[in-house]
Short mmCIF file of C-alpha atoms and ligand atoms in Angstrom, two decimals:
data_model
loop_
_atom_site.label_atom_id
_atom_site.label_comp_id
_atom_site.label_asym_id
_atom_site.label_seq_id
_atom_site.Cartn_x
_atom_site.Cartn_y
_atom_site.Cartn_z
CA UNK A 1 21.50 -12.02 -3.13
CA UNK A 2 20.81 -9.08 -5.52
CA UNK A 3 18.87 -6.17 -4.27
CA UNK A 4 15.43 -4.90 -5.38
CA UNK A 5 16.97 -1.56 -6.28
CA UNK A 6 19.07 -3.48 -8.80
CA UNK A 7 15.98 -4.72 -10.83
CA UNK A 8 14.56 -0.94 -11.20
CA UNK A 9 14.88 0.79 -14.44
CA UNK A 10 17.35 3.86 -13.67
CA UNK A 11 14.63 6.28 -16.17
CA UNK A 12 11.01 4.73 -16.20
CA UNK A 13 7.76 4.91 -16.29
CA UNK A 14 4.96 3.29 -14.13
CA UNK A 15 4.13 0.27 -16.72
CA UNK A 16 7.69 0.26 -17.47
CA UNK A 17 8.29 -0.43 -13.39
CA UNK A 18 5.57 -2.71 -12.96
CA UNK A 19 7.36 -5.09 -16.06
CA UNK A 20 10.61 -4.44 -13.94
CA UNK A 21 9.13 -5.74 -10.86
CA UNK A 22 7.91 -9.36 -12.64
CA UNK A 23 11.23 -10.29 -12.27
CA UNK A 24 12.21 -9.05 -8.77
CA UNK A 25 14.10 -11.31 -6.73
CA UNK A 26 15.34 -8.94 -4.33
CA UNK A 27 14.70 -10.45 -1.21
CA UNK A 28 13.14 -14.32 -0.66
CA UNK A 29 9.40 -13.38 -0.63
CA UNK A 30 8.83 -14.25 -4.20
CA UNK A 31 9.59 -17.86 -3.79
CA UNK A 32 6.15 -19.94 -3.60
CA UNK A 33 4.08 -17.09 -5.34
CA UNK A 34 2.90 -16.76 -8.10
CA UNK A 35 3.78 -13.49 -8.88
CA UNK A 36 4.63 -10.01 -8.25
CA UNK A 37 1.35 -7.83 -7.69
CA UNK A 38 2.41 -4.23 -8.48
CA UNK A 39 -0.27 -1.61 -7.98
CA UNK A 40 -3.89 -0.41 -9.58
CA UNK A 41 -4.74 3.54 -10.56
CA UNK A 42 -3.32 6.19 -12.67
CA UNK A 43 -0.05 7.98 -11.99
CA UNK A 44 -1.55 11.43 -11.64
CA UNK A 45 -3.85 9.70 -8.94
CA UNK A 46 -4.37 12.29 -6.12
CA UNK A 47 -4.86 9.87 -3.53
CA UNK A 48 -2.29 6.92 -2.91
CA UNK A 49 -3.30 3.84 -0.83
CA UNK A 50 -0.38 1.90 0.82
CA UNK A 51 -1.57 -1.21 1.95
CA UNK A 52 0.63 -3.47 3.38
CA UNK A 53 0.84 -6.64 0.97
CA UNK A 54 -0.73 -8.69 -1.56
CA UNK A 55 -2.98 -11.21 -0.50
CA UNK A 56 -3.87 -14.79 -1.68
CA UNK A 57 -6.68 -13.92 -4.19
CA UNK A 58 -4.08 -10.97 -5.00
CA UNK A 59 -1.69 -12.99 -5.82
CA UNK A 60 -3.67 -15.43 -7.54
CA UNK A 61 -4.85 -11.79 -9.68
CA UNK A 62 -2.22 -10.02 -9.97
CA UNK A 63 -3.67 -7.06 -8.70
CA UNK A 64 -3.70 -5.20 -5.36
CA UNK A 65 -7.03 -4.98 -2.85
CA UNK A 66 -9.05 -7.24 -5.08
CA UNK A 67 -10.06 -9.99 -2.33
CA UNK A 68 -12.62 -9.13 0.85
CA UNK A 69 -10.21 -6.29 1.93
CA UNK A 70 -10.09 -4.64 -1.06
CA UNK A 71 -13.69 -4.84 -1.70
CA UNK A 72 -14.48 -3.40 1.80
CA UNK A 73 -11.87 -0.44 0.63
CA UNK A 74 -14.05 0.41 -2.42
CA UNK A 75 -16.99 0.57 -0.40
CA UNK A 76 -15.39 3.25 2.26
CA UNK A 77 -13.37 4.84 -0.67
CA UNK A 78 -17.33 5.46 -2.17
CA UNK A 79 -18.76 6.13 1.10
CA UNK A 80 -16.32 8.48 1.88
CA UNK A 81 -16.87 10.48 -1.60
CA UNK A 82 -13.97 10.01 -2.96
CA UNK A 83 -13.80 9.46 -6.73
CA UNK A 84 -12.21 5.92 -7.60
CA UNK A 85 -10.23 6.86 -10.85
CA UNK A 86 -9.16 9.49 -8.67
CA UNK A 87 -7.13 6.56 -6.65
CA UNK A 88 -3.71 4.81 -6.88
CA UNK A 89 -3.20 1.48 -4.78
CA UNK A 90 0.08 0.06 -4.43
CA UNK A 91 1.22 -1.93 -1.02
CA UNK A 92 4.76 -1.47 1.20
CA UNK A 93 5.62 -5.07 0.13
CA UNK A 94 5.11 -6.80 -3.64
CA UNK A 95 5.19 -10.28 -2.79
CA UNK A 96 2.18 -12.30 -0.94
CA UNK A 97 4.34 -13.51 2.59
CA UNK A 98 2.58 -16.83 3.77
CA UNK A 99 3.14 -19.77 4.98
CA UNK A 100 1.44 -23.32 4.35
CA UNK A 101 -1.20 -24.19 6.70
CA UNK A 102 -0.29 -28.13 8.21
CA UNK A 103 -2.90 -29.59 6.63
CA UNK A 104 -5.26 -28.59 3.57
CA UNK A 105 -2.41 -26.76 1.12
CA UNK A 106 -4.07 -23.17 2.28
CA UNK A 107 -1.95 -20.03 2.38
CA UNK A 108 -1.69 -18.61 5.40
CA UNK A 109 -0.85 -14.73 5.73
CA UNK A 110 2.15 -13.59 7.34
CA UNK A 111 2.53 -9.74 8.49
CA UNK A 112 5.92 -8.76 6.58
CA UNK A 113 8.30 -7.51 9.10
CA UNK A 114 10.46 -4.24 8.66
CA UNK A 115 13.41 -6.09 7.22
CA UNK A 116 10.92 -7.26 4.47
CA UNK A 117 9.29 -3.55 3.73
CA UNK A 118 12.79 -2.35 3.70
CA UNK A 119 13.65 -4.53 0.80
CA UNK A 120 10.63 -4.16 -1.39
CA UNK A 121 11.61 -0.34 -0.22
CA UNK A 122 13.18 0.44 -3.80
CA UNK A 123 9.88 -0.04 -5.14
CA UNK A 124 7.73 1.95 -3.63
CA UNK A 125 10.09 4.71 -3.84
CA UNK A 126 10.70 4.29 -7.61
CA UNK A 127 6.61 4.73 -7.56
CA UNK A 128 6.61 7.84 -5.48
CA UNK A 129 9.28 9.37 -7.75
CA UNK A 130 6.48 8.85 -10.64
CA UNK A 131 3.42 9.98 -8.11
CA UNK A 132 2.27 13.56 -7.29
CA UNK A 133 -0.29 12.81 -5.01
CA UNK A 134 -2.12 15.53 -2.60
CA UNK A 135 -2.86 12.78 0.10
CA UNK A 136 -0.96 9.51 1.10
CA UNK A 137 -3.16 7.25 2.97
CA UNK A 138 -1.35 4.42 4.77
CA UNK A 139 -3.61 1.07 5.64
CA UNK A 140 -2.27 -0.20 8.95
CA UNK A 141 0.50 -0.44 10.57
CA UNK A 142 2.99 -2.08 8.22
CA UNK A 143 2.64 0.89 5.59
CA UNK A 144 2.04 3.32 7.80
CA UNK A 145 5.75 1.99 9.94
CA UNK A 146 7.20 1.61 6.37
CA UNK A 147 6.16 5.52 5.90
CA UNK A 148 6.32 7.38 9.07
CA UNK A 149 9.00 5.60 11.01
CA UNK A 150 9.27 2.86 13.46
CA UNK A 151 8.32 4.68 16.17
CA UNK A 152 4.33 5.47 14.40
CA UNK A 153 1.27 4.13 16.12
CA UNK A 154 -1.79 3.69 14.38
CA UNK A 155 -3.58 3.58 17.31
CA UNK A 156 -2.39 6.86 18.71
CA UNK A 157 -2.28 8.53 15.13
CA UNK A 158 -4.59 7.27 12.77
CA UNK A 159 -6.83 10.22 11.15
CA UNK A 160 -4.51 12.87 11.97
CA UNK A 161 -3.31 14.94 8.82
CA UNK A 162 0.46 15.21 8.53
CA UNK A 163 2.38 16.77 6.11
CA UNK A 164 3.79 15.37 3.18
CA UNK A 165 6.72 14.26 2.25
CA UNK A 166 7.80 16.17 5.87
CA UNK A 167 6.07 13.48 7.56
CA UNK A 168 7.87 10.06 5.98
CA UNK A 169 10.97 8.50 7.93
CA UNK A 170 12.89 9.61 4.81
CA UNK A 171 11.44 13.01 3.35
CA UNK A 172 14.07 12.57 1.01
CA UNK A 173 13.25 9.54 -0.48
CA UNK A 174 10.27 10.26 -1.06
CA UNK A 175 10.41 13.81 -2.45
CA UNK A 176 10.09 14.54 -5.88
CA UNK A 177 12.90 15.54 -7.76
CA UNK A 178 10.85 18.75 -9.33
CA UNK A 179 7.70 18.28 -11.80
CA UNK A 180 4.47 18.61 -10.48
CA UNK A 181 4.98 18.04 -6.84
CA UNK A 182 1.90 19.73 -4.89
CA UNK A 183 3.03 22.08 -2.28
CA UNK A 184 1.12 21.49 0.30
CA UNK A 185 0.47 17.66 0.30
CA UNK A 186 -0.87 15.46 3.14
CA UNK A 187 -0.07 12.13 4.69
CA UNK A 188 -2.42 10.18 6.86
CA UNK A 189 -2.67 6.90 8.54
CA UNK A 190 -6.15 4.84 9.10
CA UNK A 191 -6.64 1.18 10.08
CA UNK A 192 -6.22 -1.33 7.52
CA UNK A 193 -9.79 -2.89 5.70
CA UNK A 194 -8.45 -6.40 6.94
CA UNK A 195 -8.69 -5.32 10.10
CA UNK A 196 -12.51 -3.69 9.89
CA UNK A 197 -13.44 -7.46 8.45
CA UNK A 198 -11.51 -8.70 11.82
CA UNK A 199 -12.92 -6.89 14.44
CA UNK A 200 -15.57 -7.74 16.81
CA UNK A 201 -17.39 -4.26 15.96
CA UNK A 202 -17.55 -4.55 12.71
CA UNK A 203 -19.95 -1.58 12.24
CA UNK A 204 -17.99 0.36 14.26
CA UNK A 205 -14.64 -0.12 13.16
CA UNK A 206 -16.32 0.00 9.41
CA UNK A 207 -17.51 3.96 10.12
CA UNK A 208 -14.11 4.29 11.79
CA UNK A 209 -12.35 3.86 8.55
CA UNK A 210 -15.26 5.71 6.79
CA UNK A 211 -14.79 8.98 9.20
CA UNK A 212 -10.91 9.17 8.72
CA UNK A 213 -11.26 8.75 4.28
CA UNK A 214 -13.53 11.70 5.01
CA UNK A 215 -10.65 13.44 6.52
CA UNK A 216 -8.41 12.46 3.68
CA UNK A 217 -11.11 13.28 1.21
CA UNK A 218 -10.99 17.03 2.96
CA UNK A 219 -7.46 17.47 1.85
CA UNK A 220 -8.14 17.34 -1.72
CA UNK A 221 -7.87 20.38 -3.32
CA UNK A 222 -11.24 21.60 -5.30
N1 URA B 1 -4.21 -6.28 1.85
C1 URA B 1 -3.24 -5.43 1.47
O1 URA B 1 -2.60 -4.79 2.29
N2 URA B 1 -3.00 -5.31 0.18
C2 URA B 1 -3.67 -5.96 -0.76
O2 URA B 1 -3.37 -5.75 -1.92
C3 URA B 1 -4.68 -6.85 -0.34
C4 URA B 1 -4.93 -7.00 0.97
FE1 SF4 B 2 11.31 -7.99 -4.84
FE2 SF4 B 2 9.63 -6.87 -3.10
FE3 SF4 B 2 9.09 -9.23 -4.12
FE4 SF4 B 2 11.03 -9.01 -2.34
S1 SF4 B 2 8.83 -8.64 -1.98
S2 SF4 B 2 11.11 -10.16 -4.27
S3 SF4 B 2 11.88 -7.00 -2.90
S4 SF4 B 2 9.20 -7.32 -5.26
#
């Protein structure tokens, strides 16, 4: 099975990545979709969402955080000040991982596991070599494993600035070869905006995500 790193462009540039990714068969996720949902936002973005992956309506779309998640996002992204053409969105996997429900044809989401975030991996690091952000913002716990490491807990660290790239499993690979790479960027992990719609607090969990955009929000420069 090819890998995703053999469908990305050696030199590109983010629209000439996103055609790349169309035709990605680099691991079996693309199989039942109907396509490859790449990210939303400009390249010079200073704040980068990682969400986790596309959902149905997303893949229906083509476009990332469009359904009730994403919605919920643009509300706390608002709330929280932040500008939203000052935003890039992109998720840890590219393909929308489901299964069929037994009766009714409905999709039914499936959390990607680590050996699916490591595939899509290429991709998100052939983004990052294009990004310059001054705060990384994963949603949950897929992106924010994919980022920081296996060992991260949301839970434990959501909210808390972190250095960036120092803070990513791989500092390295996400690094930027030179250009316009801010000095002194930040990561951060908050809870995903599935999750707010999930909880029994709504409210509560709502302001939680609110409060920690606020934080991220404080790390932009000017
Ligand atoms: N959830 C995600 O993590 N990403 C999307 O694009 C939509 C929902
Ligand atoms: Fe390629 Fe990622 Fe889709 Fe797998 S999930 S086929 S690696 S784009």
């Amino acid at each position: 099975m090819p890998s995703a790193q053999d469908f990305v462009p050696a030199s590109a540039t983010m629209d000439k990545l996103r055609r790349a990714a169309r035709g990605c068969t680099g691991c079996d996720l693309y199989k039942g979709t109907t396509q490859t949902v790449f990210s939303k936002g400009p390249v010079g973005a200073r704040l980068v969402f990682v969400g986790e992956q596309p959902g149905d309506i997303e893949d229906r779309r083509g476009e990332p955080f469009v359904g009730p998640a994403g919605k919920l996002l643009d509300r706390a992204v608002a709330e929280a000040g932040i500008d939203p053409s000052d935003v890039y969105t992109t998720n840890a996997v590219k393909h929308f991982k489901f299964k069929a429900a037994a009766q009714g044809g409905r999709r039914i989401h499936q959390t990607p596991d680590a050996r699916d975030v490591a595939a899509c991996r290429p991709w998100l690091l052939a983004e990052f070599a294009l990004l310059s952000p001054d705060v990384v913002v994963a949603l949950g716990a897929t992106a924010a494993k994919g980022l920081f490491g296996s060992g991260f807990r949301v839970t434990k660290s959501r909210g808390v600035l972190m250095p960036w790239p120092g803070a990513a499993a791989d500092p390295e690979g996400f690094g930027h070869s030179g250009d316009g790479t801010p000095e002194s960027a930040f990561a951060m992990a908050t809870v995903h905006p599935s999750a707010v719609l999930r909880a029994d607090n709504r409210e509560l969990a709502y302001d939680g995500l609110v409060a920690d955009l606020r934080i991220a929000a404080s790390a932009l420069p000017g």
